[in-house]
PDB file of C-alpha atoms in Angstrom:
ATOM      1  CA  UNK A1380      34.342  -7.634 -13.010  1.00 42.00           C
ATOM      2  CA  UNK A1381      36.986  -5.309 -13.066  1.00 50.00           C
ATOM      3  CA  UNK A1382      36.155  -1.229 -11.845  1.00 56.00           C
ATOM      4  CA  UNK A1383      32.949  -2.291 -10.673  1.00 56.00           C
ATOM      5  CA  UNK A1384      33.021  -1.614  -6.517  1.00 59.00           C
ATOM      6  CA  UNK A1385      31.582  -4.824  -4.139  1.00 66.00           C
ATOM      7  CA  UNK A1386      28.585  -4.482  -3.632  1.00 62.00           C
ATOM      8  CA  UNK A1387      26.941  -3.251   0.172  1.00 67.00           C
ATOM      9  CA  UNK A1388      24.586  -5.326   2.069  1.00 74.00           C
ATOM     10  CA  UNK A1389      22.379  -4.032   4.559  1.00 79.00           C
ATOM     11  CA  UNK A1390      21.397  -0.200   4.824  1.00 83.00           C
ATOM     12  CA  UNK A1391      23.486   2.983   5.533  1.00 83.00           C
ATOM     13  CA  UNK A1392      22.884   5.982   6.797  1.00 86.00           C
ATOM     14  CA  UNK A1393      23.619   8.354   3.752  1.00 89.00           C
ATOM     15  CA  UNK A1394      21.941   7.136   1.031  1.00 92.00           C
ATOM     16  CA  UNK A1395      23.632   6.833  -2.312  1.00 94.00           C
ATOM     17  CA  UNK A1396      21.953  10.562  -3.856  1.00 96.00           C
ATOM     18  CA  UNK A1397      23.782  12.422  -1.062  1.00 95.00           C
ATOM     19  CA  UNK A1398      26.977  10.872  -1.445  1.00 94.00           C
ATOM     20  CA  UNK A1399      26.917  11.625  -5.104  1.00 96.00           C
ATOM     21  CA  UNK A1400      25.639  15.184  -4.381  1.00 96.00           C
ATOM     22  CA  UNK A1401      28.791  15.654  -1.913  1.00 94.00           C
ATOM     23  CA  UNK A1402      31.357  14.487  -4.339  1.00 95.00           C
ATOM     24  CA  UNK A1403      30.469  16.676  -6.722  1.00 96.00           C
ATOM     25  CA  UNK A1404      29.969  19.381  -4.296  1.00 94.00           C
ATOM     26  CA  UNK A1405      33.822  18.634  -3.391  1.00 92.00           C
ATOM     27  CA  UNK A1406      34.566  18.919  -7.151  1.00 94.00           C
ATOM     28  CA  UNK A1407      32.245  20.819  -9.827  1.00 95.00           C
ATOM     29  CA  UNK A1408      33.911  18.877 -12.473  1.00 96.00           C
ATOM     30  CA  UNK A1409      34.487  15.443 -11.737  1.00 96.00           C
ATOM     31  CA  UNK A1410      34.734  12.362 -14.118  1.00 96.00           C
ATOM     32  CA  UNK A1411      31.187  10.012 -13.692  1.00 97.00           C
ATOM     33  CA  UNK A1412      33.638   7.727 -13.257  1.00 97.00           C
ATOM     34  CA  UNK A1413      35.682   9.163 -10.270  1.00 96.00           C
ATOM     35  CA  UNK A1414      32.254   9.492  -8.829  1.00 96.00           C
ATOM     36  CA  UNK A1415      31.511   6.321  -9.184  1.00 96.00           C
ATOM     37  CA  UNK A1416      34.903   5.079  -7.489  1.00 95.00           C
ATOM     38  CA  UNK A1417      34.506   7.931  -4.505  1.00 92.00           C
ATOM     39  CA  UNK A1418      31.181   6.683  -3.752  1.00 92.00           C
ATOM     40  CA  UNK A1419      31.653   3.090  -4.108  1.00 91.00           C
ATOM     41  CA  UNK A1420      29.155   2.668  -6.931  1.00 94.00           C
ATOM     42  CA  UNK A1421      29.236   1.668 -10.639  1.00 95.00           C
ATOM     43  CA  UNK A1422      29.109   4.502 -13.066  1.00 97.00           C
ATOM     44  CA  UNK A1423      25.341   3.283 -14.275  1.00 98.00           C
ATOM     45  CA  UNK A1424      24.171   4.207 -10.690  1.00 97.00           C
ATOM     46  CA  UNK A1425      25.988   7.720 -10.272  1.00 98.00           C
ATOM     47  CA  UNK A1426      24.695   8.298 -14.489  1.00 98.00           C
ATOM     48  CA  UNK A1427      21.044   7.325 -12.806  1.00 98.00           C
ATOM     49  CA  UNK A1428      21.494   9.278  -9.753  1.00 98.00           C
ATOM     50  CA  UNK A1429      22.792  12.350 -11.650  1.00 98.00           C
ATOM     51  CA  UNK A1430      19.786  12.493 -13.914  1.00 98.00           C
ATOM     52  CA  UNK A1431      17.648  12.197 -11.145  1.00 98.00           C
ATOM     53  CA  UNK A1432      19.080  15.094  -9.642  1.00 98.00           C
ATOM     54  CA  UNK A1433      18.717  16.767 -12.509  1.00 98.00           C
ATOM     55  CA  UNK A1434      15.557  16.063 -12.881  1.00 97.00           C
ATOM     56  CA  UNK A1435      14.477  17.632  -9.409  1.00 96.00           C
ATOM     57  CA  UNK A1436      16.429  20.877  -9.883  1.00 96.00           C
ATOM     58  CA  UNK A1437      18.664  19.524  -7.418  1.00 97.00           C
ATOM     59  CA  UNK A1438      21.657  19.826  -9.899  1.00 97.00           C
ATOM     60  CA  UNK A1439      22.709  21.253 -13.094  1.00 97.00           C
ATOM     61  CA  UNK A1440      25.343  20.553 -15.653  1.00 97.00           C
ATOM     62  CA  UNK A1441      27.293  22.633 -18.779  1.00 97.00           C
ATOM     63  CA  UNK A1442      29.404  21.000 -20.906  1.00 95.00           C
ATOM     64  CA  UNK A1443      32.803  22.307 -21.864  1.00 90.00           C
ATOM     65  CA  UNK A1444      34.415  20.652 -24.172  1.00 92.00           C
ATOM     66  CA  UNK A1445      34.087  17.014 -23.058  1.00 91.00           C
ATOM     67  CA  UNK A1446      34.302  17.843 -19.801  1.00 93.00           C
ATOM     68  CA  UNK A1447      30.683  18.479 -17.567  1.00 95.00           C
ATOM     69  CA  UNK A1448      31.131  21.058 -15.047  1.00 97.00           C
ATOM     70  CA  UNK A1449      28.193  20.487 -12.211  1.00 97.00           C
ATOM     71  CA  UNK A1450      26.090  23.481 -10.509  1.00 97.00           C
ATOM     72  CA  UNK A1451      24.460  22.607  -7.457  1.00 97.00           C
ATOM     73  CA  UNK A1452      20.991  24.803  -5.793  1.00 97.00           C
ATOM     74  CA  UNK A1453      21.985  24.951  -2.430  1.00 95.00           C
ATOM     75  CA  UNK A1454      18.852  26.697  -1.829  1.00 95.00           C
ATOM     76  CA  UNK A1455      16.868  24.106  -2.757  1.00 95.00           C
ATOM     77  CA  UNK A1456      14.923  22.557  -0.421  1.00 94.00           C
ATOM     78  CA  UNK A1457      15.407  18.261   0.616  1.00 93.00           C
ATOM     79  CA  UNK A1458      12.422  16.079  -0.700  1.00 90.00           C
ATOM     80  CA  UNK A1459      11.370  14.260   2.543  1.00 89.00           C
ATOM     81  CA  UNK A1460       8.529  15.834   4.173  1.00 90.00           C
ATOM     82  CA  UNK A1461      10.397  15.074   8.116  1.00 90.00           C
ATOM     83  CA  UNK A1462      13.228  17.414   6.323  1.00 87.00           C
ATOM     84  CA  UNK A1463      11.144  20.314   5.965  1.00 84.00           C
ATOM     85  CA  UNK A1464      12.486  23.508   5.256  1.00 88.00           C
ATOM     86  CA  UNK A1465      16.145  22.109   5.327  1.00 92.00           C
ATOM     87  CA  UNK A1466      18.035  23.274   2.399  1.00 95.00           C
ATOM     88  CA  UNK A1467      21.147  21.237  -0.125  1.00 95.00           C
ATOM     89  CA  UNK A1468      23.869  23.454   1.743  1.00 95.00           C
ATOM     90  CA  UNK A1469      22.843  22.427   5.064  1.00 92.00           C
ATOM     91  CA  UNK A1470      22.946  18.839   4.409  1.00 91.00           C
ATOM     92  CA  UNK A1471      26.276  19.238   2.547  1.00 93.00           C
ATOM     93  CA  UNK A1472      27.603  21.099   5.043  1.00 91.00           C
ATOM     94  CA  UNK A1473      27.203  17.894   7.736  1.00 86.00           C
ATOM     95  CA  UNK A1474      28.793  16.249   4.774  1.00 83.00           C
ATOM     96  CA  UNK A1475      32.069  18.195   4.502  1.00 76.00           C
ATOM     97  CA  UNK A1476      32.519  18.536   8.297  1.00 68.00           C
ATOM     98  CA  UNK A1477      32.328  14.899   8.565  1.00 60.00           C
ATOM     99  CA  UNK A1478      34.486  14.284   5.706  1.00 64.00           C
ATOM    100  CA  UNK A1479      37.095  16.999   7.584  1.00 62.00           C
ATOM    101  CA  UNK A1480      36.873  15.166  10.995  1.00 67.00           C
ATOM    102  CA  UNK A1481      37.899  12.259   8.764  1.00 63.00           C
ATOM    103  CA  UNK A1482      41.172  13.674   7.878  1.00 58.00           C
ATOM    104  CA  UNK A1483      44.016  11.607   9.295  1.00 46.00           C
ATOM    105  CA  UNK A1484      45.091  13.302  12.688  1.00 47.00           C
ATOM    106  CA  UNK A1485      48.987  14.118  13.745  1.00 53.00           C
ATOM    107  CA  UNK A1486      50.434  10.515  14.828  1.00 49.00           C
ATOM    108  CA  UNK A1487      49.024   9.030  11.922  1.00 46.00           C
ATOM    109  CA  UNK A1488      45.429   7.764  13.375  1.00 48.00           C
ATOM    110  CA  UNK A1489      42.775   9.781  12.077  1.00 44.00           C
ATOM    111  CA  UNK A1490      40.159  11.446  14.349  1.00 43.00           C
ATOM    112  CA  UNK A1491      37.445   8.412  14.735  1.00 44.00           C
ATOM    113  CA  UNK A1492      40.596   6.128  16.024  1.00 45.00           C
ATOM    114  CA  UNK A1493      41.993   8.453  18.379  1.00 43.00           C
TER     115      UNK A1493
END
């Protein structure tokens, strides 16, 4: 099926909600379907996941036009109770640090290669 990312076997360590939360946090107004390609998932998932973030408070949309432009609480605080008191813009904040020690170092090998 054409669009529609392989699917992942086995677990991972960031589950599916936070890499949807991060993309979005990366860009307010991103396409379901750019999303969906970012985070390796098919547009049905990141529709599902978005409405459950929505849901929680977790996230917030406005339409313009026919474009949705995402707000995110960072104040809000994560679900699990071993996450207490942790807030939305400290786990995003992991999130975009990792993603910047991901960026391709001089010499062409990025940071986890070298």
């Amino acid at each position: 099926m054409d669009g529609v990312p392989e699917p992942h076997t086995g677990w991972t360590f960031i589950t599916n909600h936070a890499r949807v939360l991060a993309t979005i946090a990366d860009n307010h107004s991103a396409r379901i379907r750019d999303i969906a390609a970012h985070c390796r998932l098919t547009e049905r998932a990141v529709q599902k996941i978005i409405a459950d973030l929505e849901q929680d408070g977790y996230l917030s949309h406005t339409k313009e036009g026919r474009t949705n432009t995402y707000r995110i609480d960072p104040g809000k605080v994560l679900r699990h109770p071993a996450e207490a008191g942790l807030t939305v813009a400290s786990l995003l904040s992991l999130l975009v640090q990792a993603e910047a020690d991901r960026v391709t170092a001089p010499g062409g090998r990025s940071h986890a290669e070298a």
